[in-house]
Short mmCIF file of C-alpha atoms in Angstrom, two decimals:
data_model
loop_
_atom_site.label_atom_id
_atom_site.label_comp_id
_atom_site.label_asym_id
_atom_site.label_seq_id
_atom_site.Cartn_x
_atom_site.Cartn_y
_atom_site.Cartn_z
CA MET A 610 -69.44 44.42 -95.59
CA LYS A 611 -66.82 44.04 -98.07
CA PHE A 612 -64.21 45.52 -95.44
CA LYS A 613 -65.27 42.85 -93.08
CA ASN A 614 -64.52 40.19 -95.40
CA TYR A 615 -61.23 41.61 -96.43
CA SER A 616 -60.19 41.90 -92.95
CA PHE A 617 -60.97 38.34 -92.17
CA ILE A 618 -58.63 37.03 -94.88
CA PHE A 619 -56.02 39.54 -93.84
CA VAL A 620 -56.08 38.36 -90.13
CA PHE A 621 -56.22 34.75 -91.33
CA VAL A 622 -53.07 35.28 -93.65
CA PHE A 623 -51.41 37.34 -91.12
CA CYS A 624 -51.82 34.85 -88.34
CA PHE A 625 -50.69 31.92 -90.93
CA VAL A 626 -47.36 33.50 -91.65
CA LEU A 627 -46.51 34.21 -87.90
CA THR A 628 -47.23 30.56 -87.11
CA THR A 629 -45.38 29.25 -89.91
CA CYS A 630 -42.32 31.59 -88.83
CA ALA A 631 -42.57 30.52 -85.38
CA PRO A 632 -41.33 27.09 -85.31
CA THR A 633 -38.08 27.74 -87.08
CA GLN A 634 -37.53 30.91 -85.32
CA LYS A 635 -34.57 30.66 -82.72
CA GLU A 636 -33.32 33.03 -80.20
CA GLU A 637 -29.70 34.01 -80.82
CA LEU A 638 -27.34 32.69 -78.52
CA ASP A 639 -26.09 35.40 -76.18
CA LEU A 640 -22.54 34.06 -75.74
CA GLY A 641 -21.53 36.72 -73.26
CA GLN A 642 -24.27 35.62 -70.98
CA VAL A 643 -23.28 31.82 -71.48
CA ARG A 644 -19.54 32.51 -70.88
CA GLN A 645 -20.52 34.22 -67.33
CA ALA A 646 -22.75 31.23 -66.54
CA LEU A 647 -19.87 28.88 -67.60
CA GLU A 648 -17.40 30.73 -65.56
CA GLU A 649 -19.41 30.23 -62.77
CA GLN A 650 -19.83 26.54 -63.35
CA ASN A 651 -15.92 26.48 -63.48
CA ILE A 652 -15.41 28.08 -59.89
CA ILE A 653 -18.00 25.48 -58.69
CA TYR A 654 -16.11 22.63 -60.30
CA LYS A 655 -12.60 23.95 -59.22
CA GLU A 656 -13.82 24.29 -55.60
CA ALA A 657 -15.43 20.52 -55.71
CA VAL A 658 -11.97 19.32 -57.08
CA LEU A 659 -10.13 20.89 -54.19
CA GLN A 660 -12.57 19.60 -51.54
CA GLY A 661 -12.60 16.28 -53.14
CA ASP A 662 -16.35 16.30 -53.16
CA ALA A 663 -17.54 14.18 -55.87
CA SER A 664 -21.23 14.80 -55.57
CA ALA A 665 -20.56 18.62 -56.16
CA ALA A 666 -18.39 17.68 -59.03
CA ALA A 667 -20.98 15.62 -60.68
CA ALA A 668 -23.48 18.33 -60.23
CA VAL A 669 -22.06 20.58 -63.15
CA TYR A 670 -22.83 17.67 -65.62
CA THR A 671 -26.22 16.75 -67.64
CA GLU A 672 -27.94 13.59 -66.58
CA ASP A 673 -26.46 11.89 -69.55
CA ALA A 674 -23.04 13.46 -69.65
CA THR A 675 -19.89 11.63 -71.02
CA LEU A 676 -16.73 11.77 -69.30
CA MET A 677 -13.60 10.80 -71.41
CA PRO A 678 -10.64 10.68 -68.92
CA PRO A 679 -7.10 9.72 -70.24
CA ASP A 680 -6.14 6.20 -69.41
CA SER A 681 -9.59 5.13 -68.75
CA GLU A 682 -12.79 3.77 -70.50
CA ILE A 683 -15.69 6.32 -71.37
CA ILE A 684 -17.82 7.20 -68.40
CA GLN A 685 -21.41 7.40 -68.96
CA GLY A 686 -23.96 9.52 -67.06
CA ARG A 687 -23.69 11.63 -63.94
CA GLU A 688 -24.09 9.16 -61.74
CA ALA A 689 -21.05 6.86 -62.99
CA ILE A 690 -19.16 10.29 -63.21
CA GLU A 691 -19.89 10.90 -59.37
CA ALA A 692 -18.58 7.46 -58.72
CA PHE A 693 -15.64 7.66 -60.99
CA TRP A 694 -14.29 11.08 -58.99
CA ARG A 695 -15.13 9.36 -55.74
CA THR A 696 -12.63 6.56 -56.56
CA GLU A 697 -10.08 8.98 -57.83
CA TRP A 698 -10.36 11.34 -54.91
CA THR A 699 -10.09 8.25 -52.62
CA GLN A 700 -6.81 7.69 -53.74
CA MET A 701 -5.24 11.14 -53.94
CA ARG A 702 -5.95 14.70 -52.84
CA VAL A 703 -5.67 17.71 -55.34
CA THR A 704 -3.90 20.62 -53.77
CA ASP A 705 -3.91 23.00 -56.67
CA PHE A 706 -6.15 22.98 -59.60
CA ASN A 707 -6.59 25.64 -62.26
CA LEU A 708 -8.66 26.15 -65.64
CA THR A 709 -8.05 28.89 -68.06
CA VAL A 710 -10.67 28.84 -71.03
CA GLU A 711 -8.97 30.18 -74.33
CA ASP A 712 -11.61 29.82 -76.48
CA LEU A 713 -15.52 29.72 -76.13
CA TYR A 714 -18.15 29.38 -79.10
CA GLY A 715 -21.40 27.83 -79.30
CA SER A 716 -24.66 27.90 -81.49
CA GLY A 717 -28.16 26.71 -80.76
CA ASP A 718 -28.27 24.79 -77.31
CA ILE A 719 -24.48 23.87 -77.36
CA VAL A 720 -21.38 25.73 -76.52
CA TYR A 721 -17.75 24.42 -76.39
CA GLU A 722 -14.88 25.56 -74.13
CA LEU A 723 -11.45 24.83 -74.67
CA GLY A 724 -8.33 25.68 -72.82
CA LYS A 725 -5.63 24.70 -70.14
CA TYR A 726 -5.56 23.12 -66.81
CA THR A 727 -2.69 22.76 -64.21
CA ILE A 728 -2.93 20.35 -61.32
CA LYS A 729 -0.87 19.17 -58.44
CA VAL A 730 -1.92 15.87 -56.64
CA GLN A 731 -0.86 14.25 -53.41
CA LEU A 732 -0.83 10.72 -53.50
CA GLU A 733 -0.46 8.79 -50.02
CA GLY A 734 3.16 8.62 -49.03
CA GLN A 735 4.30 9.97 -52.66
CA GLU A 736 5.98 12.85 -53.63
CA PRO A 737 3.53 15.41 -55.12
CA ILE A 738 2.78 15.21 -58.81
CA GLU A 739 2.50 18.18 -61.08
CA ASP A 740 0.58 18.17 -64.59
CA ASN A 741 -0.65 20.61 -67.18
CA GLY A 742 -2.84 19.89 -70.04
CA LYS A 743 -5.82 21.10 -72.12
CA PHE A 744 -9.47 20.43 -71.97
CA LEU A 745 -12.39 20.51 -74.31
CA VAL A 746 -15.95 20.77 -72.64
CA ILE A 747 -19.32 20.89 -74.57
CA SER A 748 -21.83 22.26 -72.59
CA LYS A 749 -25.56 21.87 -73.20
CA ARG A 750 -28.56 24.00 -72.16
CA THR A 751 -30.73 21.80 -70.25
CA ALA A 752 -34.74 22.28 -69.98
CA ASP A 753 -34.57 24.61 -66.80
CA GLY A 754 -32.34 27.03 -68.94
CA SER A 755 -29.25 26.21 -67.09
CA TRP A 756 -26.18 25.20 -68.89
CA LYS A 757 -24.27 22.08 -67.87
CA TRP A 758 -21.19 20.22 -68.92
CA HIS A 759 -22.28 17.31 -71.47
CA VAL A 760 -18.95 16.10 -72.74
CA ASP A 761 -15.71 16.52 -70.83
CA ILE A 762 -12.33 15.16 -72.19
CA TRP A 763 -8.72 16.32 -71.39
CA ASN A 764 -5.06 15.15 -72.05
CA SER A 765 -1.65 16.29 -70.65
CA SER A 766 0.67 18.43 -72.55
CA MET A 767 3.67 17.20 -70.77
CA PRO A 768 6.09 15.07 -72.85
CA ALA A 769 5.13 11.11 -72.50
CA GLN A 770 7.39 9.48 -70.05
CA MET B 163 -60.88 50.32 -106.81
CA LYS B 164 -61.51 49.26 -102.88
CA PHE B 165 -60.42 45.86 -103.88
CA LYS B 166 -57.00 47.07 -105.10
CA ASN B 167 -56.51 49.51 -101.98
CA TYR B 168 -57.11 46.47 -99.70
CA SER B 169 -54.55 44.25 -101.96
CA PHE B 170 -51.77 46.77 -101.56
CA ILE B 171 -52.10 46.86 -97.73
CA PHE B 172 -52.42 43.33 -97.49
CA VAL B 173 -49.39 42.86 -99.84
CA PHE B 174 -47.32 45.32 -97.81
CA VAL B 175 -47.93 43.75 -94.44
CA PHE B 176 -47.21 40.19 -95.65
CA CYS B 177 -43.96 41.26 -97.08
CA PHE B 178 -43.11 42.90 -93.83
CA VAL B 179 -43.99 39.93 -91.68
CA LEU B 180 -42.04 37.66 -93.62
CA THR B 181 -38.78 40.21 -93.88
CA THR B 182 -39.16 40.51 -89.95
CA CYS B 183 -39.22 37.02 -89.52
CA ALA B 184 -36.23 36.34 -91.84
CA PRO B 185 -33.17 37.56 -90.00
CA THR B 186 -33.77 35.35 -86.87
CA GLN B 187 -35.23 32.35 -89.03
CA LYS B 188 -32.59 29.86 -88.77
CA GLU B 189 -32.48 26.63 -91.07
CA GLU B 190 -32.85 23.55 -88.82
CA LEU B 191 -29.84 21.41 -89.00
CA ASP B 192 -30.40 18.41 -90.93
CA LEU B 193 -28.16 15.99 -88.78
CA GLY B 194 -28.55 13.03 -91.03
CA GLN B 195 -27.00 14.96 -94.00
CA VAL B 196 -24.35 16.23 -91.77
CA ARG B 197 -23.61 12.67 -90.49
CA GLN B 198 -23.20 11.61 -94.03
CA ALA B 199 -20.85 14.49 -94.66
CA LEU B 200 -18.71 13.55 -91.89
CA GLU B 201 -18.69 9.90 -92.35
CA GLU B 202 -17.05 11.04 -95.59
CA GLN B 203 -14.86 13.13 -93.94
CA ASN B 204 -13.70 10.28 -91.44
CA ILE B 205 -12.85 8.10 -94.50
CA ILE B 206 -10.75 10.80 -96.18
CA TYR B 207 -8.97 11.42 -92.93
CA LYS B 208 -8.30 7.52 -92.35
CA GLU B 209 -6.83 7.20 -95.87
CA ALA B 210 -4.67 10.24 -95.28
CA VAL B 211 -3.42 8.75 -92.01
CA LEU B 212 -2.52 5.50 -93.54
CA GLN B 213 -0.76 7.06 -96.42
CA GLY B 214 1.14 9.25 -94.14
CA ASP B 215 -0.29 11.99 -96.21
CA ALA B 216 -0.19 15.15 -94.00
CA SER B 217 -1.36 17.60 -96.57
CA ALA B 218 -4.77 15.41 -97.17
CA ALA B 219 -5.13 15.10 -93.38
CA ALA B 220 -4.87 18.69 -92.85
CA ALA B 221 -7.59 19.17 -95.49
CA VAL B 222 -10.17 18.05 -93.31
CA TYR B 223 -9.50 20.85 -90.73
CA THR B 224 -10.77 24.58 -90.89
CA GLU B 225 -8.21 27.09 -91.54
CA ASP B 226 -8.27 28.21 -87.98
CA ALA B 227 -8.67 24.53 -86.33
CA THR B 228 -7.31 23.62 -83.12
CA LEU B 229 -5.62 20.18 -82.41
CA MET B 230 -4.93 18.84 -79.07
CA PRO B 231 -2.74 15.72 -79.14
CA PRO B 232 -1.65 14.11 -76.11
CA ASP B 233 1.59 15.08 -74.50
CA SER B 234 2.04 18.16 -76.77
CA GLU B 235 0.98 21.71 -76.69
CA ILE B 236 -2.11 22.90 -78.56
CA ILE B 237 -1.46 23.09 -82.28
CA GLN B 238 -3.25 26.13 -83.91
CA GLY B 239 -4.28 26.38 -87.69
CA ARG B 240 -4.48 24.14 -90.50
CA GLU B 241 -0.88 24.92 -91.50
CA ALA B 242 0.54 23.89 -88.11
CA ILE B 243 -1.32 20.93 -88.30
CA GLU B 244 -0.06 19.85 -91.25
CA ALA B 245 3.43 20.20 -89.96
CA PHE B 246 2.62 18.42 -87.08
CA TRP B 247 1.46 15.30 -88.71
CA ARG B 248 4.25 15.68 -91.21
CA THR B 249 6.66 15.31 -88.32
CA GLU B 250 4.84 12.28 -86.59
CA TRP B 251 4.55 10.45 -89.87
CA THR B 252 8.42 10.93 -90.47
CA GLN B 253 8.99 9.14 -87.33
CA MET B 254 6.25 6.32 -87.65
CA ARG B 255 4.04 4.42 -89.97
CA VAL B 256 0.28 3.88 -89.27
CA THR B 257 -0.43 0.34 -90.44
CA ASP B 258 -4.03 0.39 -89.12
CA PHE B 259 -6.40 2.98 -87.64
CA ASN B 260 -10.18 3.09 -87.65
CA LEU B 261 -12.48 5.35 -85.97
CA THR B 262 -16.26 4.64 -84.64
CA VAL B 263 -18.36 7.20 -83.86
CA GLU B 264 -20.63 6.75 -80.99
CA ASP B 265 -22.49 10.02 -80.67
CA LEU B 266 -23.33 13.05 -83.04
CA TYR B 267 -25.10 16.09 -82.04
CA GLY B 268 -25.11 19.49 -83.35
CA SER B 269 -26.98 22.70 -83.49
CA GLY B 270 -26.77 25.74 -85.87
CA ASP B 271 -23.30 25.74 -87.41
CA ILE B 272 -21.39 23.16 -85.17
CA VAL B 273 -21.57 19.49 -84.63
CA TYR B 274 -19.53 17.43 -82.15
CA GLU B 275 -18.72 13.55 -83.03
CA LEU B 276 -17.58 11.40 -80.02
CA GLY B 277 -16.33 8.22 -80.33
CA LYS B 278 -13.44 5.52 -80.04
CA TYR B 279 -10.10 4.96 -82.12
CA THR B 280 -7.98 2.11 -82.43
CA ILE B 281 -4.35 2.39 -84.07
CA LYS B 282 -1.27 0.34 -84.58
CA VAL B 283 1.66 2.20 -85.58
CA GLN B 284 5.25 1.07 -86.63
CA LEU B 285 8.27 2.94 -85.49
CA GLU B 286 11.72 2.03 -87.43
CA GLY B 287 13.45 -1.02 -85.92
CA GLN B 288 11.02 -1.38 -82.92
CA GLU B 289 8.08 -3.66 -82.34
CA PRO B 290 4.73 -2.44 -83.63
CA ILE B 291 2.48 -0.31 -80.93
CA GLU B 292 -0.94 -0.70 -80.43
CA ASP B 293 -3.22 1.88 -78.69
CA ASN B 294 -6.99 2.33 -78.52
CA GLY B 295 -8.95 5.50 -77.03
CA LYS B 296 -11.42 8.24 -77.65
CA PHE B 297 -11.90 11.49 -79.26
CA LEU B 298 -14.08 14.31 -79.57
CA VAL B 299 -14.15 16.17 -82.64
CA ILE B 300 -16.23 19.42 -83.08
CA SER B 301 -16.96 20.32 -86.75
CA LYS B 302 -18.02 23.66 -88.24
CA ARG B 303 -19.81 24.78 -91.00
CA THR B 304 -17.47 26.69 -93.32
CA ALA B 305 -18.49 29.61 -95.75
CA ASP B 306 -18.79 27.29 -98.78
CA GLY B 307 -21.28 25.09 -96.92
CA SER B 308 -19.14 22.31 -96.32
CA TRP B 309 -18.30 20.88 -92.85
CA LYS B 310 -14.71 20.86 -91.33
CA TRP B 311 -12.95 19.68 -88.38
CA HIS B 312 -12.50 22.64 -86.01
CA VAL B 313 -11.47 21.10 -82.63
CA ASP B 314 -10.12 17.60 -82.33
CA ILE B 315 -8.79 16.09 -79.14
CA TRP B 316 -8.45 12.40 -77.94
CA ASN B 317 -6.75 10.36 -75.42
CA SER B 318 -5.92 6.79 -74.69
CA SER B 319 -8.18 4.35 -73.05
CA MET B 320 -5.39 2.15 -72.20
CA PRO B 321 -4.18 1.95 -68.44
CA ALA B 322 -1.27 4.30 -67.68
CA GLN B 323 2.03 2.67 -67.60
#
């Protein structure tokens, strides 16, 4: 009988400790795995840009993502981002586009990538324009476990005209 | 005697569970506290900009921070950042500068702030220039527990000239 009493207390305390630990326990982020997911995302994005497919480009962003393009106000939300790219790509065709990630780091449910881009665009009846610059993208883990771009900002590295 | 034996097992298992939990257990980030620390940082930075004090401005960055100014290559490391600002502020005087944080979020040891800036600069012998735009700063918790800017990028919101 004595044995049974102690077991009960023991099991109770054991469960209590486990439960107390659980809410603050976090999975360590597997950055290798995230890097791979984001590399695939970058390929999808690049294709969307080259195809001028605003809907496919917008799909890489979270629902409430923030786009911060140069010479523009902040664009808030996936729907507005899609409209922004649609307008841009009606006016120009991107003939070449490349992203090179130079640093990736994250913790918890956010990861940032910073790197460089090169782009070549063709505006109707004009000479092609080339630009190169840098970007910083913060991705966020969404409810379904996938990673989506949550904040996206870039600027040119070419000297001001 | 029986009591003592059970106590021993009980204490042993209790300690074992606690130790097992510990390595993956992470402190939840107190975003309110981080926000306050970063607000103080923004004030220090603003003062440094207005004083043209490159050393004080560089002090808000981590040792290996990345600065991504428009129309410039990537600037790597606190020392290079200080040199960059020193050169900039030799050529111009910032007469007004404001940062407004619009979103702050973080997880683990990184936090991002995004927001807007307004700036007024005076180049020698020229009309004052006004600009407004947006910024994205990623701060990182350093070894001593303080938060420092780790990646800093911005661009203008004014229409391209």
